[in-house]
Amino acid sequence: MRYPFDCITEFMFFETGVEQSDLILIPGGSHPQLMERATELYHQGMAPYILPSGGPTSHVNSTEWEFLRDVGMRLGEHAILREDRATNTFENARFSWKVIQEHGLVPKKVILVCKSYHARRALLTYQTEFPMDATFYVSPVTDKTGTTKDNWFTEETKIKYVMNELVKVGQYFAHHIPNWVNRERD
């Protein structure tokens, strides 16, 4: 069945295939599914490092980074880089880029593991903060809310998650468009 909001579904629930990459990034969160997917990709040999990002939050009794690291450690993960100060998605991207530089890494290809309904905003945010020549593969997960491409429009709570993300895309990125155009010309 086709709905008038199908274009929102296609835009917000963005996903790509994944290829061998230099790094797996997680833009914060208190959802174990994020690190579970990142660890799965790591064990498949898709990248040598995982960089979860996230500072203190009321959703867990630690930082988001510690929460995600602990999930990864339970799954046997040891190649986890640390970014534990970020309080929003822009800081996740910005501070992750600093950690990457501090480790002397020059990622040309990265995998972004994020919540399914956060995929578009997460991708745009990391593209804003990373060099233009970085290629991003997006591997979204269904988080503990159960919000998916196929059901987001069936419950008020899930509609609210997706529509809040859609509003944030417009609010966050309108002023970045001229910067992207100028970066491309340089």
Tab-separated table of N, CA and C in Angstrom, residues 43-166:
chain	number	residue	atom	x	y	z
A	43	HIS	N	33.579	-8.438	13.873
A	43	HIS	CA	33.932	-9.861	13.788
A	43	HIS	C	33.858	-10.396	12.360
A	44	GLN	N	33.114	-9.711	11.505
A	44	GLN	CA	33.084	-10.083	10.084
A	44	GLN	C	34.298	-9.520	9.350
A	45	GLY	N	35.147	-8.775	10.063
A	45	GLY	CA	36.345	-8.197	9.459
A	45	GLY	C	36.072	-6.933	8.672
A	46	MET	N	34.965	-6.259	8.943
A	46	MET	CA	34.607	-5.074	8.173
A	46	MET	C	35.427	-3.838	8.546
A	47	ALA	N	36.019	-3.807	9.763
A	47	ALA	CA	36.845	-2.668	10.187
A	47	ALA	C	37.652	-3.080	11.411
A	48	PRO	N	38.845	-2.485	11.591
A	48	PRO	CA	39.698	-2.860	12.725
A	48	PRO	C	39.370	-2.143	14.036
A	49	TYR	N	38.535	-1.109	13.996
A	49	TYR	CA	38.216	-0.340	15.199
A	49	TYR	C	36.732	-0.019	15.258
A	50	ILE	N	36.255	0.130	16.505
A	50	ILE	CA	34.901	0.618	16.761
A	50	ILE	C	35.052	1.857	17.631
A	51	LEU	N	34.358	2.930	17.271
A	51	LEU	CA	34.392	4.156	18.061
A	51	LEU	C	32.977	4.555	18.456
A	52	PRO	N	32.522	4.075	19.633
A	52	PRO	CA	31.259	4.580	20.156
A	52	PRO	C	31.505	5.955	20.758
A	53	SER	N	30.495	6.780	20.759
A	53	SER	CA	30.638	8.141	21.257
A	53	SER	C	29.475	8.460	22.181
A	54	GLY	N	29.763	9.192	23.260
A	54	GLY	CA	28.675	9.651	24.109
A	54	GLY	C	29.095	9.896	25.535
A	55	GLY	N	28.690	11.022	26.054
A	55	GLY	CA	29.004	11.421	27.412
A	55	GLY	C	27.935	10.995	28.401
A	56	PRO	N	27.935	11.647	29.565
A	56	PRO	CA	26.963	11.328	30.621
A	56	PRO	C	25.529	11.545	30.139
A	57	THR	N	24.650	10.665	30.595
A	57	THR	CA	23.237	10.757	30.223
A	57	THR	C	22.392	10.165	31.334
A	58	SER	N	21.170	10.600	31.410
A	58	SER	CA	20.259	10.065	32.422
A	58	SER	C	19.710	8.693	32.030
A	59	HIS	N	19.945	8.275	30.794
A	59	HIS	CA	19.409	6.994	30.318
A	59	HIS	C	20.184	5.791	30.836
A	60	VAL	N	21.443	6.015	31.231
A	60	VAL	CA	22.276	4.955	31.809
A	60	VAL	C	23.006	5.551	33.015
A	61	ASN	N	23.550	4.702	33.854
A	61	ASN	CA	24.234	5.174	35.059
A	61	ASN	C	25.712	5.434	34.813
A	62	SER	N	26.053	5.842	33.631
A	62	SER	CA	27.439	6.107	33.249
A	62	SER	C	27.395	7.013	32.028
A	63	THR	N	28.456	6.997	31.244
A	63	THR	CA	28.411	7.677	29.956
A	63	THR	C	27.843	6.703	28.924
A	64	GLU	N	27.362	7.258	27.814
A	64	GLU	CA	26.911	6.387	26.730
A	64	GLU	C	28.079	5.543	26.236
A	65	TRP	N	29.284	6.133	26.202
A	65	TRP	CA	30.456	5.377	25.765
A	65	TRP	C	30.684	4.168	26.660
A	66	GLU	N	30.648	4.358	27.987
A	66	GLU	CA	30.863	3.238	28.907
A	66	GLU	C	29.789	2.165	28.728
A	67	PHE	N	28.541	2.606	28.579
A	67	PHE	CA	27.449	1.660	28.362
A	67	PHE	C	27.715	0.821	27.111
A	68	LEU	N	28.036	1.488	26.009
A	68	LEU	CA	28.274	0.776	24.749
A	68	LEU	C	29.532	-0.081	24.834
A	69	ARG	N	30.588	0.428	25.449
A	69	ARG	CA	31.812	-0.357	25.618
A	69	ARG	C	31.523	-1.626	26.398
A	70	ASP	N	30.749	-1.505	27.493
A	70	ASP	CA	30.432	-2.679	28.302
A	70	ASP	C	29.682	-3.728	27.492
A	71	VAL	N	28.759	-3.300	26.634
A	71	VAL	CA	28.071	-4.245	25.750
A	71	VAL	C	29.094	-4.919	24.841
A	72	GLY	N	29.996	-4.129	24.276
A	72	GLY	CA	31.026	-4.680	23.394
A	72	GLY	C	31.967	-5.621	24.111
A	73	MET	N	32.333	-5.285	25.336
A	73	MET	CA	33.252	-6.135	26.095
A	73	MET	C	32.594	-7.474	26.428
A	74	ARG	N	31.312	-7.463	26.742
A	74	ARG	CA	30.597	-8.716	27.005
A	74	ARG	C	30.571	-9.587	25.750
A	75	LEU	N	30.629	-8.940	24.609
A	75	LEU	CA	30.628	-9.683	23.349
A	75	LEU	C	32.046	-10.021	22.894
A	76	GLY	N	33.039	-9.707	23.721
A	76	GLY	CA	34.418	-10.057	23.430
A	76	GLY	C	35.174	-9.011	22.643
A	77	GLU	N	34.751	-7.762	22.716
A	77	GLU	CA	35.353	-6.712	21.895
A	77	GLU	C	36.482	-5.978	22.620
A	78	HIS	N	37.618	-5.789	21.934
A	78	HIS	CA	38.763	-5.112	22.545
A	78	HIS	C	39.338	-3.986	21.696
A	79	ALA	N	38.848	-3.773	20.514
A	79	ALA	CA	39.372	-2.729	19.627
A	79	ALA	C	38.471	-1.504	19.676
A	80	ILE	N	38.116	-1.086	20.895
A	80	ILE	CA	37.150	-0.001	21.069
A	80	ILE	C	37.876	1.286	21.441
A	81	LEU	N	37.749	2.292	20.597
A	81	LEU	CA	38.318	3.608	20.880
A	81	LEU	C	37.356	4.365	21.794
A	82	ARG	N	37.844	5.450	22.404
A	82	ARG	CA	37.061	6.138	23.443
A	82	ARG	C	36.728	7.592	23.092
A	83	GLU	N	35.433	7.907	23.132
A	83	GLU	CA	34.954	9.287	23.100
A	83	GLU	C	33.793	9.350	24.084
A	84	ASP	N	34.010	10.000	25.223
A	84	ASP	CA	33.025	9.949	26.306
A	84	ASP	C	32.589	11.326	26.810
A	85	ARG	N	32.600	12.320	25.914
A	85	ARG	CA	32.200	13.670	26.327
A	85	ARG	C	30.974	14.190	25.588
A	86	ALA	N	30.659	13.664	24.447
A	86	ALA	CA	29.608	14.218	23.582
A	86	ALA	C	28.240	14.201	24.249
A	87	THR	N	27.486	15.279	24.011
A	87	THR	CA	26.133	15.382	24.566
A	87	THR	C	25.061	15.480	23.479
A	88	ASN	N	25.472	15.492	22.205
A	88	ASN	CA	24.520	15.528	21.095
A	88	ASN	C	25.203	14.961	19.855
A	89	THR	N	24.450	14.801	18.799
A	89	THR	CA	24.985	14.141	17.605
A	89	THR	C	26.117	14.936	16.968
A	90	PHE	N	26.021	16.265	16.949
A	90	PHE	CA	27.133	17.044	16.394
A	90	PHE	C	28.401	16.833	17.206
A	91	GLU	N	28.290	16.801	18.516
A	91	GLU	CA	29.474	16.538	19.344
A	91	GLU	C	29.961	15.112	19.145
A	92	ASN	N	29.044	14.146	18.965
A	92	ASN	CA	29.471	12.782	18.659
A	92	ASN	C	30.403	12.789	17.453
A	93	ALA	N	29.993	13.460	16.405
A	93	ALA	CA	30.794	13.503	15.172
A	93	ALA	C	32.077	14.303	15.370
A	94	ARG	N	31.969	15.485	15.925
A	94	ARG	CA	33.118	16.375	16.105
A	94	ARG	C	34.173	15.749	17.024
A	95	PHE	N	33.742	15.255	18.180
A	95	PHE	CA	34.689	14.669	19.129
A	95	PHE	C	35.248	13.348	18.619
A	96	SER	N	34.454	12.589	17.883
A	96	SER	CA	34.956	11.352	17.282
A	96	SER	C	36.058	11.668	16.276
A	97	TRP	N	35.858	12.715	15.496
A	97	TRP	CA	36.888	13.097	14.521
A	97	TRP	C	38.194	13.440	15.239
A	98	LYS	N	38.109	14.121	16.373
A	98	LYS	CA	39.317	14.449	17.153
A	98	LYS	C	40.008	13.188	17.657
A	99	VAL	N	39.243	12.232	18.151
A	99	VAL	CA	39.816	10.964	18.618
A	99	VAL	C	40.511	10.251	17.461
A	100	ILE	N	39.881	10.233	16.325
A	100	ILE	CA	40.458	9.592	15.140
A	100	ILE	C	41.804	10.241	14.804
A	101	GLN	N	41.848	11.556	14.802
A	101	GLN	CA	43.094	12.268	14.510
A	101	GLN	C	44.152	11.984	15.572
A	102	GLU	N	43.757	11.950	16.843
A	102	GLU	CA	44.705	11.663	17.932
A	102	GLU	C	45.319	10.276	17.788
A	103	HIS	N	44.596	9.347	17.201
A	103	HIS	CA	45.111	7.993	16.983
A	103	HIS	C	45.868	7.876	15.655
A	104	GLY	N	45.990	8.975	14.933
A	104	GLY	CA	46.722	8.962	13.674
A	104	GLY	C	46.024	8.209	12.560
A	105	LEU	N	44.725	8.056	12.670
A	105	LEU	CA	43.976	7.346	11.643
A	105	LEU	C	43.522	8.322	10.556
A	106	VAL	N	43.455	7.822	9.336
A	106	VAL	CA	42.980	8.624	8.210
A	106	VAL	C	41.909	7.797	7.499
A	107	PRO	N	40.706	7.819	8.051
A	107	PRO	CA	39.663	6.958	7.480
A	107	PRO	C	39.125	7.491	6.153
A	108	LYS	N	39.170	6.637	5.170
A	108	LYS	CA	38.573	6.964	3.868
A	108	LYS	C	37.174	6.370	3.752
A	109	LYS	N	36.966	5.251	4.462
A	109	LYS	CA	35.665	4.591	4.471
A	109	LYS	C	35.300	4.306	5.920
A	110	VAL	N	34.060	4.637	6.279
A	110	VAL	CA	33.586	4.382	7.638
A	110	VAL	C	32.173	3.809	7.589
A	111	ILE	N	31.888	2.990	8.585
A	111	ILE	CA	30.553	2.434	8.752
A	111	ILE	C	29.910	3.163	9.919
A	112	LEU	N	28.723	3.654	9.718
A	112	LEU	CA	27.972	4.357	10.750
A	112	LEU	C	26.841	3.444	11.217
A	113	VAL	N	26.907	3.021	12.486
A	113	VAL	CA	25.865	2.185	13.074
A	113	VAL	C	25.004	3.094	13.944
A	114	CYS	N	23.728	3.187	13.624
A	114	CYS	CA	22.833	4.123	14.322
A	114	CYS	C	21.431	3.550	14.380
A	115	LYS	N	20.574	4.225	15.134
A	115	LYS	CA	19.165	3.832	15.179
A	115	LYS	C	18.555	4.057	13.793
A	116	SER	N	17.625	3.213	13.405
A	116	SER	CA	17.060	3.282	12.053
A	116	SER	C	16.437	4.638	11.748
A	117	TYR	N	15.696	5.203	12.673
A	117	TYR	CA	15.027	6.482	12.411
A	117	TYR	C	15.952	7.680	12.621
A	118	HIS	N	17.165	7.441	13.072
A	118	HIS	CA	18.185	8.486	13.263
A	118	HIS	C	19.187	8.482	12.106
A	119	ALA	N	19.051	7.557	11.183
A	119	ALA	CA	20.055	7.325	10.146
A	119	ALA	C	20.344	8.557	9.295
A	120	ARG	N	19.323	9.233	8.810
A	120	ARG	CA	19.552	10.383	7.926
A	120	ARG	C	20.267	11.505	8.668
A	121	ARG	N	19.798	11.842	9.874
A	121	ARG	CA	20.426	12.939	10.618
A	121	ARG	C	21.845	12.561	11.042
A	122	ALA	N	22.044	11.326	11.471
A	122	ALA	CA	23.386	10.896	11.856
A	122	ALA	C	24.342	10.999	10.663
A	123	LEU	N	23.922	10.515	9.512
A	123	LEU	CA	24.767	10.586	8.322
A	123	LEU	C	25.111	12.031	7.982
A	124	LEU	N	24.127	12.892	7.905
A	124	LEU	CA	24.388	14.298	7.575
A	124	LEU	C	25.313	14.960	8.593
A	125	THR	N	25.152	14.620	9.853
A	125	THR	CA	25.988	15.209	10.894
A	125	THR	C	27.441	14.788	10.724
A	126	TYR	N	27.685	13.513	10.546
A	126	TYR	CA	29.063	13.041	10.373
A	126	TYR	C	29.660	13.576	9.069
A	127	GLN	N	28.854	13.673	8.024
A	127	GLN	CA	29.360	14.256	6.776
A	127	GLN	C	29.722	15.726	6.952
A	128	THR	N	29.053	16.410	7.851
A	128	THR	CA	29.364	17.813	8.132
A	128	THR	C	30.712	17.950	8.820
A	129	GLU	N	31.034	17.035	9.696
A	129	GLU	CA	32.230	17.145	10.535
A	129	GLU	C	33.456	16.425	9.965
A	130	PHE	N	33.246	15.482	9.080
A	130	PHE	CA	34.355	14.702	8.522
A	130	PHE	C	34.778	15.287	7.180
A	131	PRO	N	35.974	14.930	6.698
A	131	PRO	CA	36.398	15.402	5.374
A	131	PRO	C	35.433	14.953	4.282
A	132	MET	N	35.330	15.783	3.259
A	132	MET	CA	34.394	15.511	2.160
A	132	MET	C	34.685	14.194	1.432
A	133	ASP	N	35.952	13.753	1.455
A	133	ASP	CA	36.288	12.545	0.710
A	133	ASP	C	36.022	11.256	1.487
A	134	ALA	N	35.521	11.346	2.714
A	134	ALA	CA	35.183	10.146	3.476
A	134	ALA	C	33.896	9.538	2.923
A	135	THR	N	33.922	8.238	2.704
A	135	THR	CA	32.752	7.505	2.250
A	135	THR	C	32.080	6.867	3.458
A	136	PHE	N	30.775	7.058	3.566
A	136	PHE	CA	30.016	6.519	4.693
A	136	PHE	C	29.101	5.393	4.228
A	137	TYR	N	29.130	4.311	4.984
A	137	TYR	CA	28.168	3.229	4.825
A	137	TYR	C	27.287	3.272	6.069
A	138	VAL	N	25.991	3.190	5.894
A	138	VAL	CA	25.062	3.318	7.009
A	138	VAL	C	24.424	1.962	7.274
A	139	SER	N	24.614	1.475	8.514
A	139	SER	CA	24.076	0.184	8.937
A	139	SER	C	23.180	0.402	10.151
A	140	PRO	N	21.922	0.756	9.921
A	140	PRO	CA	21.023	1.066	11.031
A	140	PRO	C	20.507	-0.189	11.734
A	141	VAL	N	20.082	0.010	12.984
A	141	VAL	CA	19.511	-1.078	13.764
A	141	VAL	C	18.133	-0.658	14.284
A	142	THR	N	17.325	-1.653	14.574
A	142	THR	CA	16.077	-1.403	15.277
A	142	THR	C	16.427	-1.380	16.754
A	143	ASP	N	16.177	-0.256	17.392
A	143	ASP	CA	16.541	-0.104	18.796
A	143	ASP	C	15.455	-0.646	19.705
A	144	LYS	N	15.616	-0.418	20.998
A	144	LYS	CA	14.677	-0.984	21.973
A	144	LYS	C	13.265	-0.403	21.871
A	145	THR	N	13.083	0.696	21.113
A	145	THR	CA	11.731	1.229	20.903
A	145	THR	C	10.950	0.410	19.885
A	146	GLY	N	11.659	-0.387	19.080
A	146	GLY	CA	11.006	-1.195	18.061
A	146	GLY	C	10.532	-0.419	16.850
A	147	THR	N	11.023	0.819	16.683
A	147	THR	CA	10.595	1.673	15.574
A	147	THR	C	11.304	1.250	14.288
A	148	THR	N	10.525	0.901	13.275
A	148	THR	CA	11.096	0.456	11.998
A	148	THR	C	10.464	1.209	10.833
A	149	LYS	N	11.042	0.993	9.685
A	149	LYS	CA	10.537	1.564	8.434
A	149	LYS	C	9.099	1.108	8.169
A	150	ASP	N	8.774	-0.087	8.606
A	150	ASP	CA	7.464	-0.668	8.329
A	150	ASP	C	6.397	-0.371	9.379
A	151	ASN	N	6.805	0.149	10.559
A	151	ASN	CA	5.793	0.344	11.599
A	151	ASN	C	5.780	1.740	12.231
A	152	TRP	N	6.651	2.634	11.817
A	152	TRP	CA	6.766	3.925	12.499
A	152	TRP	C	5.471	4.724	12.486
A	153	PHE	N	4.639	4.482	11.525
A	153	PHE	CA	3.395	5.238	11.347
A	153	PHE	C	2.193	4.566	12.012
A	154	THR	N	2.424	3.510	12.795
A	154	THR	CA	1.315	2.764	13.392
A	154	THR	C	1.011	3.139	14.836
A	155	GLU	N	1.901	3.910	15.481
A	155	GLU	CA	1.701	4.298	16.880
A	155	GLU	C	2.139	5.749	17.061
A	156	GLU	N	1.398	6.472	17.884
A	156	GLU	CA	1.721	7.888	18.130
A	156	GLU	C	3.163	8.082	18.601
A	157	THR	N	3.631	7.234	19.508
A	157	THR	CA	4.992	7.378	20.038
A	157	THR	C	6.024	7.234	18.927
A	158	LYS	N	5.855	6.259	18.068
A	158	LYS	CA	6.796	6.021	16.979
A	158	LYS	C	6.712	7.142	15.937
A	159	ILE	N	5.516	7.623	15.677
A	159	ILE	CA	5.366	8.761	14.765
A	159	ILE	C	6.143	9.954	15.319
A	160	LYS	N	6.043	10.165	16.597
A	160	LYS	CA	6.726	11.287	17.239
A	160	LYS	C	8.252	11.149	17.108
A	161	TYR	N	8.790	9.933	17.315
A	161	TYR	CA	10.242	9.725	17.159
A	161	TYR	C	10.697	10.155	15.765
A	162	VAL	N	10.001	9.661	14.753
A	162	VAL	CA	10.414	9.912	13.376
A	162	VAL	C	10.217	11.375	12.991
A	163	MET	N	9.090	11.938	13.333
A	163	MET	CA	8.825	13.322	12.951
A	163	MET	C	9.742	14.297	13.697
A	164	ASN	N	10.104	13.999	14.939
A	164	ASN	CA	11.086	14.831	15.647
A	164	ASN	C	12.431	14.797	14.928
A	165	GLU	N	12.820	13.633	14.457
A	165	GLU	CA	14.070	13.520	13.696
A	165	GLU	C	13.979	14.315	12.393
A	166	LEU	N	12.847	14.231	11.715
A	166	LEU	CA	12.666	14.958	10.460
A	166	LEU	C	12.783	16.463	10.686
